[in-house]
Amino acid sequence: METPSTDRPAIPDRLEHLEQSEEFRRLRGSFRGFAFPVTAGFILWYLLYVLLSNYAPGLMGTKLFGHVNVALALGLLQFASTFTIAAWYARYADRRLDPPAAAIREGRTAGALTEPGRADS
């Protein structure tokens, strides 16, 4: 017995076609354009903190006011920068990533889920 043909391509074929679509490439590029530089910057910022803690104990032990020294202030800034980056990403995703992702997911963009010259039912 032969399996009846369907109007839609198989799921792996559809996903491969989706990954090759211009809309998906732009979405992926937009994500990478934000995530990679911000991640690299945060890692460098953290590495600076660790290196200063290990190799500049005099600087890190400098009192700023009361019992607060440079090391404590930089450590607290690590937490603050983490939450700031998370909020920044959430805002970026809401404006730049979520609308095109929703359009691709719903198949509203031309050619996102359909083969060229073929309408998706």
XYZ file of C-alpha atoms in Angstrom:
121
model
C 0.000 0.000 0.000
C 1.107 3.467 -0.763
C 0.827 6.273 1.699
C -1.375 9.083 0.422
C 0.507 12.297 -0.267
C -0.216 15.365 1.815
C -0.351 19.008 0.793
C 2.234 19.992 3.394
C 5.865 18.932 3.278
C 7.144 16.679 6.072
C 7.983 18.403 9.374
C 11.798 18.122 8.994
C 11.515 19.574 5.481
C 9.339 22.425 6.756
C 11.780 23.175 9.586
C 14.728 23.115 7.222
C 12.865 25.450 4.886
C 12.038 27.712 7.838
C 15.686 27.876 8.918
C 16.670 28.913 5.405
C 14.065 31.666 5.156
C 15.187 35.282 5.124
C 12.816 36.166 7.979
C 14.348 33.537 10.254
C 17.890 34.596 9.338
C 17.079 38.218 10.197
C 15.552 37.147 13.506
C 18.558 35.014 14.382
C 20.928 37.832 13.380
C 19.017 40.304 15.506
C 19.262 37.985 18.511
C 22.959 37.355 17.984
C 23.632 41.043 17.426
C 22.341 41.705 20.929
C 23.283 38.576 22.859
C 26.893 38.062 21.787
C 28.244 41.580 22.497
C 26.343 41.909 25.777
C 27.499 38.468 26.925
C 31.101 39.224 25.975
C 30.928 42.568 27.802
C 29.511 40.986 30.941
C 32.122 38.212 30.939
C 34.894 40.794 30.571
C 33.383 42.861 33.397
C 33.244 39.777 35.628
C 36.789 38.760 34.656
C 38.003 42.257 35.562
C 36.418 41.874 39.004
C 38.068 38.472 39.542
C 41.469 39.673 38.319
C 41.355 42.786 40.489
C 40.381 40.630 43.474
C 43.370 38.346 42.903
C 46.053 40.740 41.711
C 45.147 44.126 43.217
C 44.179 43.441 46.833
C 45.350 46.897 47.861
C 42.964 48.578 45.432
C 40.086 46.262 46.269
C 40.612 46.820 49.995
C 40.448 50.604 49.677
C 37.684 51.957 51.915
C 35.083 54.058 50.145
C 33.005 54.946 53.213
C 32.341 53.215 56.512
C 32.933 49.474 56.124
C 32.336 49.535 52.361
C 35.417 48.944 50.238
C 35.993 48.838 46.477
C 35.597 45.027 46.357
C 32.168 45.140 48.000
C 31.021 47.994 45.764
C 32.163 46.177 42.596
C 30.585 42.934 43.819
C 27.240 44.667 44.328
C 27.595 46.265 40.895
C 27.901 42.730 39.463
C 24.409 41.989 40.761
C 23.075 45.326 39.559
C 24.541 44.814 36.078
C 23.015 41.317 35.887
C 19.517 42.621 36.609
C 20.041 45.590 34.286
C 21.076 43.323 31.420
C 18.078 41.039 32.052
C 15.683 44.007 31.940
C 17.438 45.388 28.857
C 17.111 42.032 27.083
C 13.424 41.717 28.009
C 12.747 45.136 26.514
C 14.831 44.367 23.425
C 13.045 41.041 22.914
C 9.619 42.659 23.297
C 10.402 45.232 20.627
C 12.742 43.443 18.208
C 12.493 39.673 18.612
C 8.984 38.724 19.689
C 6.984 40.358 16.837
C 8.971 38.714 14.006
C 9.086 35.405 15.909
C 5.315 35.472 16.318
C 4.891 36.270 12.634
C 7.124 33.370 11.644
C 5.371 31.041 14.083
C 1.946 31.970 12.721
C 3.114 31.750 9.129
C 2.108 35.338 8.355
C 5.342 36.255 6.635
C 5.727 35.468 2.970
C 7.585 32.217 2.484
C 8.190 31.515 6.171
C 6.514 28.103 6.262
C 5.542 27.464 2.689
C 7.557 26.293 -0.197
C 8.080 28.837 -2.954
C 5.084 28.822 -5.274
C 2.989 26.733 -2.927
C 0.270 28.012 -0.603
C 0.134 26.641 2.933
C -3.304 25.328 3.891
